[in-house]
Coordinates of C-alpha atoms in Angstrom, one line a residue:
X1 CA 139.5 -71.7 -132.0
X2 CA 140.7 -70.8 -128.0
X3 CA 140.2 -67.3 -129.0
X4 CA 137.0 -67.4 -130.5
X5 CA 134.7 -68.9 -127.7
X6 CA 135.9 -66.3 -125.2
X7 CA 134.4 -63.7 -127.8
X8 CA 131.3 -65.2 -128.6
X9 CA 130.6 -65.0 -124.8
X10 CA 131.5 -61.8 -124.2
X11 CA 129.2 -60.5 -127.6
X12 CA 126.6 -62.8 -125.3
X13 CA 127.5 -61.3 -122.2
X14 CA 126.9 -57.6 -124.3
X15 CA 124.4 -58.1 -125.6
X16 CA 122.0 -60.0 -122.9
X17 CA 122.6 -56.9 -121.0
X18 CA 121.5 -54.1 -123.8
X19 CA 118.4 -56.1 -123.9
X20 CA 117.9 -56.3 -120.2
X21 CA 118.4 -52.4 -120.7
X22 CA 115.7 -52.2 -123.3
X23 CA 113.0 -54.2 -122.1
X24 CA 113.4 -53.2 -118.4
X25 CA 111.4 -49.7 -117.9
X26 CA 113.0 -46.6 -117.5
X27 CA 116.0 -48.5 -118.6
X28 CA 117.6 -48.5 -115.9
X29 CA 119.0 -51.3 -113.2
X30 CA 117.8 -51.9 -109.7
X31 CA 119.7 -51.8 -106.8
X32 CA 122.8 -49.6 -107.8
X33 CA 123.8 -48.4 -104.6
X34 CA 126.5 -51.2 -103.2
X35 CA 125.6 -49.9 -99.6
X36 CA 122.2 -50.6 -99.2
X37 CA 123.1 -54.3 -100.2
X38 CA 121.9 -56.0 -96.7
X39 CA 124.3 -59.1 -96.6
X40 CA 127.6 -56.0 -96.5
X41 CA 125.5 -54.4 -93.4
X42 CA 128.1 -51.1 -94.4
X43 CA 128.0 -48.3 -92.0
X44 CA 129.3 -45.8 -94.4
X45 CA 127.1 -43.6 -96.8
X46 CA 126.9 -44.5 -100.4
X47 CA 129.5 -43.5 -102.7
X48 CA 127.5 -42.8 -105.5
X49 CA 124.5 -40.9 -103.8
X50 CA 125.0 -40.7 -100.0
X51 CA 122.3 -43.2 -99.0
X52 CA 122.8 -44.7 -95.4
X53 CA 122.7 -48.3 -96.0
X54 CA 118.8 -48.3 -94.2
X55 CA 117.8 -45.6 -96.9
X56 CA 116.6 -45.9 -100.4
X57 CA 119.4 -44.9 -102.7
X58 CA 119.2 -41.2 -103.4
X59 CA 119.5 -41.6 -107.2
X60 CA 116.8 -43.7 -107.9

């Protein structure tokens, strides 16, 4: 029974985000790039697109 619960979450956890994934347009999530996140106030560029942290993220 211990092990069961943490599965069932996780099969929620999956699953809440494939539909987030399908009802959300484009499919895609906002907000990727973890330097433009204003409460870090990073100096460096993005790692995944080389947005400055004022700039929209690159791969959006």
């Amino acid at each position: 029974m211990k092990i069961i619960i943490p599965i069932i979450l996780l099969i929620l956890s999956v699953a809440g985000i494939a539909i987030k994934i399908l009802l959300k347009k484009n499919g895609e999530f906002a907000g990727t790039c973890s330097s433009n996140n204003p409460f870090l106030k990073k100096e460096e560029p993005c790692q995944f697109c080389g947005a400055k942290p004022d700039e929209k993220c690159k791969k959006e």
